[in-house]
């Protein structure tokens, strides 16, 4: 009887905490409890924008990186630029693009355009999707990304980076650097046995093949990207072996004048073509066109 009373007393003492709902939090703000702050007075009249100022000239190291971007992409001849000691070729940028463990504030501007701000670096990303086509090997998704921080230069524009322009920088002596579809840099350390170690936080495996090409495998999705010996993306395969082909056209100076991505199972494709020095057209296999 005594034991039963003791158990009942203990149970009764615990019940009020479970049965009584917690008092609601008082209204407040992340900036403090005082919410009736008066706005500062605003002067009337017409606002005048300040005069435009030229950006400060880049440092020698940053200029070396920019020069390297201008000459990057030799597909049919050996590369002429090297990065010995990060001196002649400039230190590559870091912190741009989408980093898995960073926190972002995002906002969708339309069905095809979204913006993000990286809380860690202050980088502004603007992502636009111009085509999104179903295919056997997954979607053919034609994306462009703008980074406010320094990033790899795109073919259409220095500021806008196409997702299918992602590439491997094979010049460094101690690493191979991936610039992914968002422009982010992922550096794989070269090991003495010829293998590569991915940086912490990435589920990626990089392998150099016997024909000097490279295979990049995403362990989460099972997709495999193939890059030629110069680091240019040539093929994308899903976990079932279906694939997309990536081809490039070049002029006499080896500059890219066109990119074609084809879903080999369905024959659907997206083609980018340079019209002149400042204009490009992209069109899909249904005839839809986007002009840059």
Tab-separated table of C-alpha atoms in Angstrom:
chain	number	residue	atom	x	y	z
A	1	UNK	CA	0.000	0.000	0.000
A	2	UNK	CA	2.833	2.363	0.906
A	3	UNK	CA	4.612	1.512	-2.376
A	4	UNK	CA	1.455	2.192	-4.357
A	5	UNK	CA	1.014	5.583	-2.710
A	6	UNK	CA	4.652	6.475	-3.405
A	7	UNK	CA	4.339	5.546	-7.076
A	8	UNK	CA	1.136	7.566	-7.362
A	9	UNK	CA	2.815	10.551	-5.747
A	10	UNK	CA	5.762	10.392	-8.132
A	11	UNK	CA	3.492	10.051	-11.144
A	12	UNK	CA	1.347	12.921	-9.950
A	13	UNK	CA	4.370	15.166	-9.533
A	14	UNK	CA	5.376	14.540	-13.163
A	15	UNK	CA	1.943	15.038	-14.698
A	16	UNK	CA	1.637	18.826	-14.465
A	17	UNK	CA	4.787	19.353	-16.545
A	18	UNK	CA	3.353	17.165	-19.304
A	19	UNK	CA	-0.235	18.286	-19.149
A	20	UNK	CA	0.252	22.038	-18.850
A	21	UNK	CA	1.386	23.658	-22.108
A	22	UNK	CA	4.343	25.976	-21.931
A	23	UNK	CA	3.558	29.666	-21.854
A	24	UNK	CA	3.834	31.226	-25.306
A	25	UNK	CA	6.938	33.261	-26.012
A	26	UNK	CA	6.490	36.982	-25.858
A	27	UNK	CA	6.594	38.751	-29.187
A	28	UNK	CA	10.053	39.957	-30.004
A	29	UNK	CA	12.695	40.341	-32.652
A	30	UNK	CA	16.082	38.840	-33.427
A	31	UNK	CA	17.392	42.380	-33.011
A	32	UNK	CA	16.038	42.717	-29.438
A	33	UNK	CA	12.803	43.039	-27.505
A	34	UNK	CA	12.265	46.707	-28.237
A	35	UNK	CA	10.213	46.796	-31.426
A	36	UNK	CA	8.961	50.409	-31.385
A	37	UNK	CA	12.198	51.926	-32.651
A	38	UNK	CA	11.593	55.182	-34.468
A	39	UNK	CA	12.922	55.458	-37.993
A	40	UNK	CA	15.585	58.112	-38.527
A	41	UNK	CA	14.419	61.234	-40.359
A	42	UNK	CA	14.751	61.122	-44.119
A	43	UNK	CA	15.733	64.208	-46.052
A	44	UNK	CA	13.311	65.133	-48.809
A	45	UNK	CA	14.223	65.957	-52.354
A	46	UNK	CA	15.827	64.091	-55.226
A	47	UNK	CA	18.444	61.429	-54.665
A	48	UNK	CA	21.523	61.570	-56.851
A	49	UNK	CA	23.589	58.488	-57.511
A	50	UNK	CA	27.292	58.843	-56.748
A	51	UNK	CA	29.722	59.013	-59.623
A	52	UNK	CA	30.939	55.692	-60.952
A	53	UNK	CA	34.437	54.650	-59.999
A	54	UNK	CA	36.711	52.238	-61.772
A	55	UNK	CA	37.565	49.110	-59.855
A	56	UNK	CA	41.026	49.039	-58.361
A	57	UNK	CA	43.522	47.290	-60.642
A	58	UNK	CA	44.094	43.652	-59.665
A	59	UNK	CA	47.252	42.604	-57.893
A	60	UNK	CA	50.007	40.918	-59.897
A	61	UNK	CA	48.916	37.552	-58.512
A	62	UNK	CA	45.263	38.129	-59.409
A	63	UNK	CA	46.203	39.441	-62.854
A	64	UNK	CA	48.196	36.255	-63.432
A	65	UNK	CA	45.065	34.239	-62.634
A	66	UNK	CA	42.999	36.350	-65.055
A	67	UNK	CA	45.596	35.885	-67.800
A	68	UNK	CA	45.523	32.163	-67.203
A	69	UNK	CA	41.762	32.127	-67.593
A	70	UNK	CA	42.080	33.898	-70.943
A	71	UNK	CA	44.462	31.247	-72.269
A	72	UNK	CA	42.855	28.215	-70.605
A	73	UNK	CA	41.374	25.343	-72.546
A	74	UNK	CA	43.932	24.031	-75.034
A	75	UNK	CA	42.190	20.857	-76.114
A	76	UNK	CA	44.342	19.652	-78.992
A	77	UNK	CA	47.802	20.719	-77.898
A	78	UNK	CA	49.790	20.585	-74.661
A	79	UNK	CA	49.058	23.280	-72.133
A	80	UNK	CA	51.504	26.151	-72.086
A	81	UNK	CA	50.644	27.489	-68.636
A	82	UNK	CA	51.877	25.883	-65.448
A	83	UNK	CA	51.442	26.773	-61.846
A	84	UNK	CA	54.851	26.120	-60.359
A	85	UNK	CA	54.775	27.474	-56.815
A	86	UNK	CA	51.650	29.560	-57.571
A	87	UNK	CA	53.916	32.260	-59.010
A	88	UNK	CA	53.470	32.602	-62.760
A	89	UNK	CA	49.870	31.412	-62.928
A	90	UNK	CA	48.390	33.165	-59.914
A	91	UNK	CA	46.697	31.786	-56.833
A	92	UNK	CA	43.316	30.294	-57.759
A	93	UNK	CA	40.237	31.713	-56.022
A	94	UNK	CA	38.591	29.891	-53.146
A	95	UNK	CA	35.198	30.278	-51.454
A	96	UNK	CA	33.101	30.961	-54.557
A	97	UNK	CA	30.348	28.681	-55.796
A	98	UNK	CA	28.242	26.332	-53.674
A	99	UNK	CA	30.144	24.874	-50.703
A	100	UNK	CA	28.293	21.944	-49.028
A	101	UNK	CA	28.833	22.996	-45.412
A	102	UNK	CA	28.246	26.742	-45.864
A	103	UNK	CA	24.977	28.414	-44.889
A	104	UNK	CA	23.113	30.494	-47.462
A	105	UNK	CA	20.252	32.928	-47.562
A	106	UNK	CA	18.277	32.165	-50.714
A	107	UNK	CA	15.568	33.904	-52.685
A	108	UNK	CA	13.819	32.806	-55.877
A	109	UNK	CA	13.258	35.686	-58.286
A	110	UNK	CA	11.368	33.667	-60.910
A	111	UNK	CA	10.865	30.083	-62.053
A	112	UNK	CA	14.287	30.100	-63.677
A	113	UNK	CA	16.364	32.527	-61.579
A	114	UNK	CA	17.410	32.232	-57.931
A	115	UNK	CA	19.906	34.114	-55.775
A	116	UNK	CA	21.914	33.055	-52.717
A	117	UNK	CA	24.213	34.883	-50.328
A	118	UNK	CA	26.929	32.861	-48.592
A	119	UNK	CA	26.976	33.826	-44.913
A	120	UNK	CA	30.601	32.647	-44.604
A	121	UNK	CA	32.148	34.604	-47.473
A	122	UNK	CA	29.556	37.190	-48.509
A	123	UNK	CA	29.601	35.737	-52.022
A	124	UNK	CA	26.486	36.446	-54.064
A	125	UNK	CA	25.418	33.633	-56.382
A	126	UNK	CA	22.849	34.136	-59.114
A	127	UNK	CA	21.746	30.887	-60.761
A	128	UNK	CA	19.695	30.816	-63.959
A	129	UNK	CA	18.276	27.784	-65.780
A	130	UNK	CA	17.676	28.349	-69.496
A	131	UNK	CA	16.768	24.780	-70.536
A	132	UNK	CA	15.588	21.762	-68.548
A	133	UNK	CA	14.905	18.757	-70.783
A	134	UNK	CA	14.113	15.171	-69.798
A	135	UNK	CA	16.596	12.566	-71.025
A	136	UNK	CA	17.427	8.889	-70.587
A	137	UNK	CA	20.622	9.713	-68.661
A	138	UNK	CA	18.900	12.301	-66.497
A	139	UNK	CA	17.912	15.836	-67.353
A	140	UNK	CA	19.746	18.065	-69.798
A	141	UNK	CA	19.881	21.138	-67.581
A	142	UNK	CA	21.488	24.251	-69.058
A	143	UNK	CA	22.477	26.483	-66.148
A	144	UNK	CA	24.433	29.709	-65.692
A	145	UNK	CA	25.960	30.895	-62.415
A	146	UNK	CA	27.247	34.338	-61.477
A	147	UNK	CA	29.661	34.707	-58.536
A	148	UNK	CA	30.446	38.099	-57.013
A	149	UNK	CA	33.749	36.637	-55.797
A	150	UNK	CA	36.436	35.828	-58.332
A	151	UNK	CA	35.633	32.603	-60.179
A	152	UNK	CA	36.603	30.751	-63.372
A	153	UNK	CA	35.705	32.602	-66.556
A	154	UNK	CA	32.969	31.305	-68.818
A	155	UNK	CA	33.040	31.161	-72.609
A	156	UNK	CA	29.951	33.328	-73.090
A	157	UNK	CA	30.924	35.824	-70.391
A	158	UNK	CA	33.717	36.189	-67.871
A	159	UNK	CA	31.104	36.677	-65.145
A	160	UNK	CA	28.695	33.867	-66.102
A	161	UNK	CA	29.758	30.246	-65.786
A	162	UNK	CA	27.893	27.496	-67.665
A	163	UNK	CA	27.300	24.241	-65.797
A	164	UNK	CA	28.696	22.172	-68.691
A	165	UNK	CA	31.924	24.217	-68.634
A	166	UNK	CA	33.038	22.531	-65.418
A	167	UNK	CA	36.591	21.277	-65.770
A	168	UNK	CA	39.671	19.837	-64.069
A	169	UNK	CA	42.772	21.983	-63.676
A	170	UNK	CA	45.545	19.410	-64.105
A	171	UNK	CA	48.451	21.873	-63.988
A	172	UNK	CA	49.159	22.025	-60.228
A	173	UNK	CA	52.070	19.860	-59.105
A	174	UNK	CA	50.458	18.639	-55.871
A	175	UNK	CA	46.755	18.554	-56.742
A	176	UNK	CA	44.098	18.410	-59.438
A	177	UNK	CA	41.463	21.112	-58.980
A	178	UNK	CA	37.840	20.656	-60.007
A	179	UNK	CA	35.835	23.774	-60.875
A	180	UNK	CA	32.300	22.455	-60.626
A	181	UNK	CA	29.039	23.592	-62.216
A	182	UNK	CA	28.695	26.470	-59.734
A	183	UNK	CA	32.314	27.607	-60.166
A	184	UNK	CA	33.391	26.238	-56.776
A	185	UNK	CA	36.942	24.920	-56.492
A	186	UNK	CA	37.430	21.387	-55.106
A	187	UNK	CA	41.104	20.454	-54.736
A	188	UNK	CA	42.119	16.762	-54.884
A	189	UNK	CA	45.530	16.005	-53.365
A	190	UNK	CA	47.888	13.905	-55.494
A	191	UNK	CA	49.250	10.848	-53.694
A	192	UNK	CA	52.579	9.125	-54.339
A	193	UNK	CA	50.840	6.046	-55.802
A	194	UNK	CA	48.986	8.125	-58.403
A	195	UNK	CA	45.671	8.169	-56.564
A	196	UNK	CA	43.839	11.252	-55.307
A	197	UNK	CA	42.375	12.239	-51.956
A	198	UNK	CA	39.215	14.339	-51.930
A	199	UNK	CA	38.902	17.191	-49.427
A	200	UNK	CA	36.805	16.610	-46.316
A	201	UNK	CA	33.090	17.154	-46.802
A	202	UNK	CA	32.874	15.904	-50.405
A	203	UNK	CA	31.567	12.477	-51.522
A	204	UNK	CA	33.685	12.512	-54.690
A	205	UNK	CA	36.319	10.123	-56.032
A	206	UNK	CA	38.806	11.137	-58.734
A	207	UNK	CA	40.776	8.613	-60.780
A	208	UNK	CA	43.291	9.028	-63.597
A	209	UNK	CA	42.796	6.365	-66.269
A	210	UNK	CA	45.416	4.535	-68.326
A	211	UNK	CA	44.625	6.702	-71.382
A	212	UNK	CA	45.347	9.882	-69.331
A	213	UNK	CA	41.652	10.775	-69.052
A	214	UNK	CA	40.013	11.298	-65.658
A	215	UNK	CA	36.846	9.895	-64.081
A	216	UNK	CA	35.053	11.783	-61.312
A	217	UNK	CA	32.496	9.701	-59.395
A	218	UNK	CA	29.845	11.093	-57.072
A	219	UNK	CA	29.292	8.399	-54.448
A	220	UNK	CA	25.877	9.763	-53.455
A	221	UNK	CA	24.260	9.926	-56.893
A	222	UNK	CA	26.414	7.351	-58.680
A	223	UNK	CA	27.042	9.733	-61.595
A	224	UNK	CA	30.425	9.684	-63.341
A	225	UNK	CA	31.963	12.586	-65.239
A	226	UNK	CA	34.749	11.883	-67.747
A	227	UNK	CA	37.376	14.542	-68.532
A	228	UNK	CA	40.012	14.412	-71.255
A	229	UNK	CA	43.736	14.678	-70.556
A	230	UNK	CA	43.470	18.487	-70.531
A	231	UNK	CA	40.602	18.508	-68.034
A	232	UNK	CA	37.707	19.241	-70.436
A	233	UNK	CA	34.378	17.554	-69.651
A	234	UNK	CA	33.497	15.026	-72.376
A	235	UNK	CA	30.905	12.658	-70.913
A	236	UNK	CA	28.376	12.334	-68.074
A	237	UNK	CA	27.053	8.882	-67.094
A	238	UNK	CA	24.369	7.905	-64.587
A	239	UNK	CA	24.567	4.924	-62.240
A	240	UNK	CA	22.913	2.688	-64.884
A	241	UNK	CA	25.414	3.461	-67.637
A	242	UNK	CA	23.243	5.882	-69.621
A	243	UNK	CA	25.257	8.876	-70.705
A	244	UNK	CA	25.383	12.366	-72.165
A	245	UNK	CA	28.142	13.512	-74.531
A	246	UNK	CA	29.755	16.957	-74.387
A	247	UNK	CA	31.433	18.291	-77.552
A	248	UNK	CA	33.187	21.591	-78.256
A	249	UNK	CA	33.928	23.560	-81.412
A	250	UNK	CA	37.042	25.749	-81.507
A	251	UNK	CA	38.466	28.369	-83.826
A	252	UNK	CA	42.006	28.621	-85.212
A	253	UNK	CA	43.137	30.198	-81.932
A	254	UNK	CA	41.661	27.279	-79.970
A	255	UNK	CA	38.976	29.485	-78.391
A	256	UNK	CA	35.640	27.767	-77.776
A	257	UNK	CA	33.033	28.761	-80.372
A	258	UNK	CA	30.367	26.217	-79.485
A	259	UNK	CA	29.282	23.521	-77.032
A	260	UNK	CA	26.851	20.686	-77.740
A	261	UNK	CA	25.421	18.390	-75.065
A	262	UNK	CA	23.551	15.294	-76.268
A	263	UNK	CA	21.546	12.718	-74.343
A	264	UNK	CA	22.720	9.678	-76.284
A	265	UNK	CA	19.725	7.509	-75.377
A	266	UNK	CA	17.061	9.915	-76.659
A	267	UNK	CA	19.031	12.056	-79.111
A	268	UNK	CA	17.844	15.233	-77.405
A	269	UNK	CA	20.421	17.984	-77.277
A	270	UNK	CA	21.307	21.565	-76.397
A	271	UNK	CA	23.715	23.502	-78.621
A	272	UNK	CA	25.556	26.748	-77.914
A	273	UNK	CA	26.983	28.689	-80.884
A	274	UNK	CA	28.961	31.911	-81.026
A	275	UNK	CA	27.422	34.407	-83.468
A	276	UNK	CA	30.104	37.098	-83.278
A	277	UNK	CA	32.539	38.555	-80.748
A	278	UNK	CA	29.797	39.468	-78.252
A	279	UNK	CA	26.705	37.399	-79.124
A	280	UNK	CA	25.848	33.726	-78.584
A	281	UNK	CA	22.763	31.604	-79.264
A	282	UNK	CA	21.724	28.450	-77.433
A	283	UNK	CA	18.965	26.199	-78.767
A	284	UNK	CA	17.555	22.806	-77.890
A	285	UNK	CA	16.405	19.968	-80.138
A	286	UNK	CA	12.806	21.255	-80.079
A	287	UNK	CA	13.812	24.598	-81.581
A	288	UNK	CA	13.628	26.796	-78.496
A	289	UNK	CA	16.334	29.488	-78.489
A	290	UNK	CA	18.031	31.656	-75.869
A	291	UNK	CA	20.239	34.575	-76.905
A	292	UNK	CA	23.176	35.946	-74.919
